[in-house]
CSV table of C-alpha atoms in Angstrom, one decimal:
chain,number,residue,atom,x,y,z
A,254,UNK,CA,0.4,0.3,0.0
A,255,UNK,CA,3.0,2.1,0.4
A,256,UNK,CA,4.7,1.7,-2.3
A,257,UNK,CA,1.5,2.3,-4.4
A,258,UNK,CA,1.1,-1.4,-5.1
A,259,UNK,CA,-2.5,-2.5,-7.0
A,260,UNK,CA,-6.0,-3.0,-5.2
A,261,UNK,CA,-5.9,-7.0,-6.5
A,262,UNK,CA,-1.9,-7.7,-5.4
A,263,UNK,CA,-3.7,-6.0,-1.8
A,264,UNK,CA,-6.0,-8.6,-1.3
A,265,UNK,CA,-3.5,-11.2,-2.3
A,266,UNK,CA,-1.1,-10.2,0.2
A,267,UNK,CA,-4.5,-9.9,2.3
A,268,UNK,CA,-5.6,-12.8,1.9
A,269,UNK,CA,-1.8,-15.1,1.9
A,270,UNK,CA,-1.3,-13.1,5.6
A,271,UNK,CA,-4.2,-14.6,7.0
A,272,UNK,CA,-3.9,-17.8,6.1
A,273,UNK,CA,-0.6,-18.3,7.4
A,274,UNK,CA,-1.6,-17.0,11.0
A,275,UNK,CA,-4.9,-19.6,10.1
A,276,UNK,CA,-1.8,-22.2,10.3
A,277,UNK,CA,-0.4,-20.1,12.6
A,278,UNK,CA,-3.3,-21.8,15.5
A,279,UNK,CA,-4.3,-24.9,12.8
A,280,UNK,CA,-2.2,-26.1,10.6
A,281,UNK,CA,-4.3,-29.1,9.0
A,282,UNK,CA,-7.1,-26.2,8.3
A,283,UNK,CA,-9.3,-27.5,4.3
A,284,UNK,CA,-9.4,-25.8,1.2
A,285,UNK,CA,-6.7,-24.5,0.8
A,286,UNK,CA,-5.7,-23.1,-2.3
A,287,UNK,CA,-3.0,-25.3,-3.9
A,288,UNK,CA,-1.2,-21.4,-5.1
A,289,UNK,CA,-1.5,-20.6,-2.1
A,290,UNK,CA,-0.3,-23.9,0.4
A,291,UNK,CA,3.7,-23.7,2.5
A,292,UNK,CA,6.1,-25.4,0.8
A,293,UNK,CA,7.1,-27.2,4.6
A,294,UNK,CA,4.5,-27.8,6.9
A,295,UNK,CA,4.7,-26.8,10.2
A,296,UNK,CA,2.5,-27.5,13.5
A,297,UNK,CA,0.7,-25.2,14.7
A,298,UNK,CA,-0.7,-23.9,18.4
A,299,UNK,CA,-3.4,-26.9,17.9
A,300,UNK,CA,-1.5,-29.8,17.3
A,301,UNK,CA,0.4,-28.8,19.9
A,302,UNK,CA,-1.2,-29.4,22.4
A,303,UNK,CA,-3.9,-32.1,21.6
A,304,UNK,CA,-4.1,-35.1,20.6
A,305,UNK,CA,-2.3,-38.1,22.5
A,306,UNK,CA,1.5,-36.5,21.6
A,307,UNK,CA,-0.1,-32.3,22.6
A,308,UNK,CA,1.0,-31.6,25.2
A,309,UNK,CA,-0.9,-32.0,28.2
A,310,UNK,CA,-1.3,-36.2,27.4
A,311,UNK,CA,2.8,-36.2,26.7
A,312,UNK,CA,4.4,-34.3,28.7
A,313,UNK,CA,1.6,-33.0,31.9
A,314,UNK,CA,-0.6,-36.2,32.2
A,315,UNK,CA,1.5,-38.5,31.8
A,316,UNK,CA,4.8,-38.2,33.6
A,317,UNK,CA,5.9,-41.1,36.3
A,318,UNK,CA,6.2,-40.1,39.7
A,319,UNK,CA,5.8,-41.6,43.1
A,320,UNK,CA,2.0,-42.8,45.3
A,321,UNK,CA,-0.3,-43.5,42.0
A,322,UNK,CA,-1.2,-46.4,40.6
A,323,UNK,CA,-2.7,-48.1,37.9
A,324,UNK,CA,-4.1,-50.4,36.0
A,325,UNK,CA,-7.2,-51.7,34.5
A,326,UNK,CA,-11.3,-49.3,35.8
A,327,UNK,CA,-14.6,-52.2,35.7
A,328,UNK,CA,-18.3,-49.7,36.6
A,329,UNK,CA,-18.9,-50.2,40.5
A,330,UNK,CA,-23.1,-49.0,41.2
A,331,UNK,CA,-23.0,-49.5,45.0
A,332,UNK,CA,-19.8,-46.9,44.5
A,333,UNK,CA,-21.3,-43.1,45.2
A,334,UNK,CA,-20.9,-40.7,42.3
A,335,UNK,CA,-17.6,-39.0,44.3
A,336,UNK,CA,-15.8,-42.6,45.5
A,337,UNK,CA,-13.7,-44.8,44.3
A,338,UNK,CA,-12.8,-48.3,45.2
A,339,UNK,CA,-9.3,-49.6,45.3
A,340,UNK,CA,-8.0,-53.0,44.7
A,341,UNK,CA,-6.3,-54.6,48.1
A,342,UNK,CA,-3.6,-55.3,46.5
A,343,UNK,CA,-2.5,-51.5,45.9
A,344,UNK,CA,-4.7,-49.8,49.0
A,345,UNK,CA,-1.4,-51.9,51.0
A,346,UNK,CA,1.0,-50.3,48.9
A,347,UNK,CA,0.6,-46.7,49.0
A,348,UNK,CA,0.6,-45.1,52.0
A,349,UNK,CA,-0.7,-41.3,53.5
A,350,UNK,CA,1.5,-39.5,55.9
A,351,UNK,CA,-0.5,-39.2,58.6
A,352,UNK,CA,0.8,-37.2,62.2
A,353,UNK,CA,0.5,-38.9,66.0
A,354,UNK,CA,-2.0,-36.1,67.9
A,355,UNK,CA,-4.3,-36.4,70.8
A,356,UNK,CA,-7.2,-37.2,69.6
A,357,UNK,CA,-6.3,-40.0,66.5
A,358,UNK,CA,-3.8,-41.6,68.6
A,359,UNK,CA,-5.8,-44.7,70.1
A,360,UNK,CA,-6.6,-45.3,65.9
A,361,UNK,CA,-3.3,-44.8,64.8
A,362,UNK,CA,-2.0,-47.0,67.2
A,363,UNK,CA,-4.0,-49.8,66.0
A,364,UNK,CA,-2.9,-49.5,62.8
A,365,UNK,CA,0.8,-50.0,64.0
A,366,UNK,CA,-0.5,-52.9,65.0
A,367,UNK,CA,-1.9,-54.8,61.8
A,368,UNK,CA,1.6,-53.7,60.1
A,369,UNK,CA,1.2,-53.3,57.1
A,370,UNK,CA,-0.8,-57.0,56.1
A,371,UNK,CA,-3.7,-55.5,57.1
A,372,UNK,CA,-6.3,-52.8,56.1
A,373,UNK,CA,-6.1,-50.7,56.8
A,374,UNK,CA,-3.0,-50.5,58.4
A,375,UNK,CA,0.8,-48.9,58.7
A,376,UNK,CA,3.8,-49.3,56.7
A,377,UNK,CA,6.0,-46.8,58.3
A,378,UNK,CA,7.2,-45.7,61.3
A,379,UNK,CA,8.8,-42.4,61.8
A,380,UNK,CA,10.0,-40.3,64.8
A,381,UNK,CA,10.1,-36.9,65.7
A,382,UNK,CA,13.0,-35.3,63.8
A,383,UNK,CA,14.1,-38.1,62.5
A,384,UNK,CA,14.5,-39.0,59.1
A,385,UNK,CA,14.2,-42.7,58.8
A,386,UNK,CA,11.6,-44.8,59.0
A,387,UNK,CA,11.0,-48.1,60.6
A,388,UNK,CA,9.6,-50.5,57.8
A,389,UNK,CA,6.6,-52.7,60.0
A,390,UNK,CA,6.8,-55.9,58.9
A,391,UNK,CA,9.8,-56.9,59.9
A,392,UNK,CA,10.3,-56.1,64.5
A,393,UNK,CA,7.7,-56.1,66.7
A,394,UNK,CA,5.9,-53.0,65.9
A,395,UNK,CA,5.5,-50.0,68.2
A,396,UNK,CA,4.1,-46.5,69.1
A,397,UNK,CA,5.8,-43.8,67.1
A,398,UNK,CA,4.9,-39.9,66.4
A,399,UNK,CA,4.3,-40.3,62.6
A,400,UNK,CA,2.7,-43.2,60.7
A,401,UNK,CA,2.7,-43.6,56.8
A,402,UNK,CA,-0.4,-45.3,56.9
A,403,UNK,CA,-2.1,-47.1,54.3
A,404,UNK,CA,-5.4,-44.9,53.7
A,405,UNK,CA,-9.3,-46.6,54.2
A,406,UNK,CA,-12.5,-46.2,51.9
A,407,UNK,CA,-14.2,-48.2,49.1
A,408,UNK,CA,-12.2,-51.0,48.6
A,409,UNK,CA,-12.7,-53.6,46.2
A,410,UNK,CA,-11.1,-57.6,46.8
A,411,UNK,CA,-10.6,-57.8,43.2
A,412,UNK,CA,-7.3,-55.7,41.0
A,413,UNK,CA,-9.8,-53.2,39.0
A,414,UNK,CA,-10.0,-49.5,39.7
A,415,UNK,CA,-13.8,-49.3,39.9
A,416,UNK,CA,-16.5,-45.6,40.0
A,417,UNK,CA,-19.8,-45.1,39.5
A,418,UNK,CA,-20.6,-45.2,35.4
A,419,UNK,CA,-22.1,-41.7,36.1
A,420,UNK,CA,-18.7,-40.3,36.0
A,421,UNK,CA,-17.7,-42.1,32.3
A,422,UNK,CA,-18.6,-38.9,30.4
A,423,UNK,CA,-15.3,-36.2,32.2
A,424,UNK,CA,-12.8,-38.8,31.8
A,425,UNK,CA,-14.4,-40.0,28.6
A,426,UNK,CA,-13.6,-43.5,29.6
A,427,UNK,CA,-15.2,-47.0,28.7
A,428,UNK,CA,-14.9,-50.5,30.4
A,429,UNK,CA,-12.9,-52.2,27.2
A,430,UNK,CA,-9.9,-52.2,28.9
A,431,UNK,CA,-9.7,-48.9,29.6
A,432,UNK,CA,-6.4,-48.1,32.1
A,433,UNK,CA,-6.6,-45.2,34.5
A,434,UNK,CA,-4.1,-43.5,37.3
A,435,UNK,CA,-4.9,-43.7,41.2
A,436,UNK,CA,-3.1,-40.2,42.9
A,437,UNK,CA,-2.6,-40.2,46.7
A,438,UNK,CA,-2.1,-36.5,48.1
A,439,UNK,CA,0.3,-35.8,50.1
A,440,UNK,CA,0.3,-32.9,52.6
A,441,UNK,CA,-2.8,-31.8,54.4
A,442,UNK,CA,-3.1,-29.1,52.2
A,443,UNK,CA,-3.2,-30.7,48.4
A,444,UNK,CA,-5.4,-33.5,50.4
A,445,UNK,CA,-8.3,-30.4,50.2
A,446,UNK,CA,-7.6,-28.9,47.5
A,447,UNK,CA,-7.5,-32.6,45.7
A,448,UNK,CA,-11.0,-32.9,47.7
A,449,UNK,CA,-12.8,-29.7,47.3
A,450,UNK,CA,-11.7,-28.8,43.2
A,451,UNK,CA,-11.1,-31.7,42.0
A,452,UNK,CA,-13.6,-34.0,43.3
A,453,UNK,CA,-16.5,-35.2,40.8
A,454,UNK,CA,-19.6,-33.6,43.2
A,455,UNK,CA,-17.9,-30.4,42.7
A,456,UNK,CA,-17.8,-30.1,38.9
A,457,UNK,CA,-20.9,-32.1,37.7
A,458,UNK,CA,-21.2,-29.1,35.3
A,459,UNK,CA,-18.6,-28.2,32.3
A,460,UNK,CA,-17.6,-24.7,31.7
A,461,UNK,CA,-18.2,-24.5,28.6
A,462,UNK,CA,-21.6,-23.4,28.9
A,463,UNK,CA,-22.8,-24.3,32.8
A,464,UNK,CA,-25.2,-28.1,30.9
A,465,UNK,CA,-24.9,-31.5,33.3
A,466,UNK,CA,-21.8,-33.4,32.4
A,467,UNK,CA,-22.3,-36.0,35.4
A,468,UNK,CA,-25.7,-37.5,35.0
A,469,UNK,CA,-27.3,-41.1,34.5
A,470,UNK,CA,-26.4,-42.8,31.8
A,471,UNK,CA,-27.0,-46.3,29.1
A,472,UNK,CA,-29.3,-48.8,31.8
A,473,UNK,CA,-29.4,-46.3,33.9
A,474,UNK,CA,-31.7,-44.1,31.4
A,475,UNK,CA,-33.1,-47.7,30.6
A,476,UNK,CA,-33.5,-48.2,34.2
A,477,UNK,CA,-35.5,-45.7,34.8
A,478,UNK,CA,-37.2,-44.6,31.2
A,479,UNK,CA,-39.0,-48.3,31.9
A,480,UNK,CA,-39.2,-48.2,35.9
A,481,UNK,CA,-41.7,-44.8,34.9
A,482,UNK,CA,-43.8,-46.8,31.7
A,483,UNK,CA,-47.4,-45.7,33.2
A,484,UNK,CA,-48.8,-50.2,33.3
A,485,UNK,CA,-45.4,-50.4,35.8
A,486,UNK,CA,-46.9,-51.2,38.9
A,487,UNK,CA,-45.8,-53.3,42.5
A,488,UNK,CA,-46.8,-55.3,44.7
A,489,UNK,CA,-45.7,-54.0,48.1
A,490,UNK,CA,-43.0,-57.2,48.1
A,491,UNK,CA,-41.6,-55.4,45.1
A,492,UNK,CA,-41.6,-51.7,46.5
A,493,UNK,CA,-40.5,-52.7,49.2
A,494,UNK,CA,-37.6,-54.5,48.0
A,495,UNK,CA,-37.4,-50.7,45.7
A,496,UNK,CA,-36.9,-49.0,48.7
A,497,UNK,CA,-34.4,-51.0,50.4
A,498,UNK,CA,-31.9,-50.4,47.5
A,499,UNK,CA,-31.5,-46.9,49.4
A,500,UNK,CA,-30.4,-47.3,52.9
A,501,UNK,CA,-25.9,-48.2,52.7
A,502,UNK,CA,-23.4,-45.9,53.1
A,503,UNK,CA,-24.4,-42.5,55.2
A,504,UNK,CA,-28.1,-43.6,54.5
A,505,UNK,CA,-28.5,-47.2,56.1
A,506,UNK,CA,-30.3,-45.4,58.8
A,507,UNK,CA,-32.8,-43.6,57.1
A,508,UNK,CA,-36.6,-43.4,57.0
A,509,UNK,CA,-38.3,-44.0,53.9
A,510,UNK,CA,-42.1,-43.5,53.7
A,511,UNK,CA,-43.9,-45.5,51.3
A,512,UNK,CA,-45.9,-43.7,49.8
A,513,UNK,CA,-50.4,-43.7,50.0
A,514,UNK,CA,-50.6,-47.6,46.8
A,515,UNK,CA,-52.5,-46.0,44.3
A,516,UNK,CA,-54.5,-49.3,44.5
A,517,UNK,CA,-56.5,-50.6,46.6
A,518,UNK,CA,-58.9,-52.5,44.9
A,519,UNK,CA,-58.2,-55.9,43.8
A,520,UNK,CA,-55.1,-55.5,45.2
A,521,UNK,CA,-53.4,-52.8,46.6
A,522,UNK,CA,-50.1,-52.2,43.8
A,523,UNK,CA,-47.9,-48.3,43.5
A,524,UNK,CA,-46.4,-47.1,40.1
A,525,UNK,CA,-42.7,-46.8,38.9
A,526,UNK,CA,-44.0,-43.6,38.6
A,527,UNK,CA,-44.3,-43.0,42.8
A,528,UNK,CA,-40.7,-45.3,43.5
A,529,UNK,CA,-39.1,-42.3,40.8
A,530,UNK,CA,-39.6,-40.0,43.2
A,531,UNK,CA,-38.6,-41.1,45.8
A,532,UNK,CA,-35.5,-41.2,44.2
A,533,UNK,CA,-35.3,-37.3,45.4
A,534,UNK,CA,-37.4,-37.0,48.5
A,535,UNK,CA,-37.3,-39.9,50.7
A,536,UNK,CA,-39.3,-39.0,53.7
A,537,UNK,CA,-41.0,-35.6,54.6
A,538,UNK,CA,-37.8,-34.9,55.8
A,539,UNK,CA,-35.6,-33.8,53.0
A,540,UNK,CA,-36.4,-30.0,52.4
A,541,UNK,CA,-36.0,-31.2,48.4
A,542,UNK,CA,-39.2,-30.2,46.7
A,543,UNK,CA,-38.3,-29.9,43.0
A,544,UNK,CA,-40.8,-28.9,39.9
A,545,UNK,CA,-40.3,-28.8,36.6
A,546,UNK,CA,-42.4,-29.7,33.2
A,547,UNK,CA,-40.3,-31.1,30.4
A,548,UNK,CA,-41.6,-32.7,27.4
A,549,UNK,CA,-39.6,-35.5,26.3
A,550,UNK,CA,-38.2,-37.3,23.2
A,551,UNK,CA,-41.0,-39.3,22.2
A,552,UNK,CA,-43.7,-36.0,23.0
A,553,UNK,CA,-47.4,-35.9,20.0
A,554,UNK,CA,-48.9,-33.7,22.1
A,555,UNK,CA,-51.8,-32.5,24.2
A,556,UNK,CA,-49.6,-32.3,27.1
A,557,UNK,CA,-50.7,-35.1,30.2
A,558,UNK,CA,-52.7,-36.7,27.1
A,559,UNK,CA,-50.0,-37.6,24.8
A,560,UNK,CA,-50.2,-40.2,23.0
A,561,UNK,CA,-46.1,-41.3,24.2
A,562,UNK,CA,-47.2,-40.8,27.4
A,563,UNK,CA,-43.4,-38.3,27.2
A,564,UNK,CA,-44.7,-34.9,28.6
A,565,UNK,CA,-42.8,-34.8,31.6
A,566,UNK,CA,-44.3,-32.6,34.8
A,567,UNK,CA,-42.6,-33.5,38.9
A,568,UNK,CA,-44.2,-31.4,41.2
A,569,UNK,CA,-42.8,-30.3,44.9
A,570,UNK,CA,-40.6,-34.7,44.0
A,571,UNK,CA,-43.5,-36.4,42.4
A,572,UNK,CA,-43.6,-37.5,39.2
A,573,UNK,CA,-47.2,-37.0,37.9
A,574,UNK,CA,-47.1,-38.2,34.4
A,575,UNK,CA,-44.6,-38.7,31.8
A,576,UNK,CA,-41.8,-40.8,30.3
A,577,UNK,CA,-39.0,-40.8,32.1
A,578,UNK,CA,-36.0,-40.7,29.2
A,579,UNK,CA,-32.3,-39.5,27.8
A,580,UNK,CA,-33.7,-35.5,27.3
A,581,UNK,CA,-34.4,-35.8,31.5
A,582,UNK,CA,-31.9,-38.2,32.7
A,583,UNK,CA,-29.4,-37.5,30.2
A,584,UNK,CA,-26.4,-35.5,30.2
A,585,UNK,CA,-25.7,-32.3,27.7
A,586,UNK,CA,-29.0,-30.5,28.9
A,587,UNK,CA,-30.4,-27.9,31.4
A,588,UNK,CA,-33.7,-29.7,31.4
A,589,UNK,CA,-32.6,-32.7,33.1
A,590,UNK,CA,-33.9,-33.3,37.1
A,591,UNK,CA,-29.7,-33.4,38.2
A,592,UNK,CA,-29.0,-30.5,36.1
A,593,UNK,CA,-32.4,-29.0,38.4
A,594,UNK,CA,-31.8,-29.9,41.4
A,595,UNK,CA,-28.3,-29.2,41.6
A,596,UNK,CA,-28.7,-25.6,40.4
A,597,UNK,CA,-31.8,-26.0,43.9
A,598,UNK,CA,-30.7,-28.1,46.1
A,599,UNK,CA,-26.9,-28.4,45.6
A,600,UNK,CA,-24.1,-31.0,44.9
A,601,UNK,CA,-25.0,-33.1,47.9
A,602,UNK,CA,-28.8,-33.9,46.8
A,603,UNK,CA,-28.3,-34.5,43.3
A,604,UNK,CA,-25.4,-36.9,43.5
A,605,UNK,CA,-27.7,-38.7,46.1
A,606,UNK,CA,-30.2,-39.1,43.5
A,607,UNK,CA,-28.0,-40.6,40.9
A,608,UNK,CA,-26.2,-43.5,43.1
A,609,UNK,CA,-30.4,-44.5,43.7
A,610,UNK,CA,-31.0,-44.3,40.5
A,611,UNK,CA,-28.0,-46.7,40.1
A,612,UNK,CA,-29.2,-48.7,43.1
A,613,UNK,CA,-32.8,-49.1,41.3
A,614,UNK,CA,-31.4,-50.9,37.9
A,615,UNK,CA,-29.1,-52.7,39.7
A,616,UNK,CA,-32.2,-53.9,42.4
A,617,UNK,CA,-34.2,-54.6,39.6
A,618,UNK,CA,-31.9,-56.4,38.0
A,619,UNK,CA,-30.7,-58.4,40.5
A,620,UNK,CA,-34.2,-59.4,41.7
A,621,UNK,CA,-36.0,-60.4,38.2
A,622,UNK,CA,-38.5,-57.3,38.7
A,623,UNK,CA,-39.6,-56.2,35.1
């Protein structure tokens, strides 16, 4: 432009500059004219970051570090969304340094007596002011100031890491031989950061658009779909069997109020929709009163008179009508019941509802309920 070039040359140089800026960011864009294609191909910023050979997966995630383990993953609906089932063999080897104080000295002495052969136990004892560690596999176990003990928690007898299937989406995990790493933070600060910042219960939605990322998937959706069909009726024994599957973990002593039967004559029967409502509000003490009106995937019209029963209406956590499907239980939407539970009542109620749905699906499978 300074030398008074023709407008055609200016446009051509402009396009050439624009192309090279684009190639600087993404070197594999398509549709490049032959006369403008670069003679030497380079790796753009995108190519340097993404993929298995990119900076994240190859140089950051692929580091070899201490206090970590790796093995095959498997699904386990019994676990909460924020829990991981660790093989006993791995749990006996990985340790966490625990400082002895008056509040935990009795528990620490018990761990030292168990030693490295029992779980939970302790592998090493370290005296205050000393860097020397006593390995408890040899000699007599003694009480000490600093104990490297094996953390207790959900564990499985198999040789695989297990977690709830609802958490597969953010990890892009499937169970055809995938492996995952297990890390143990070694300080209280790192432990707190991992628990609060990296915990699944604190990352249920994606920062990209705020949609729910961890929600029901595959056979959990199928189970909820089959349970809420309008022709599904359960006897008292079957209804109590499904309700009893909520009694586990910290809810093992929870009181569950079974709603009145939908049919009284000739036999008392409960609907599947009533059982699904217990996922959200198992008793009168619960403060969860979810309200939602939404169209299902098979909605035809006429709202609650839809021929496919695909008009979902939830009032005070009671499913009045409609069949639950992927649109109302799956991820990638803001009309999912778990997103609404998270938004209105917090992450605890959302994760518990997912876990209860997983337990209901598993109970129906093992008990042969249709």
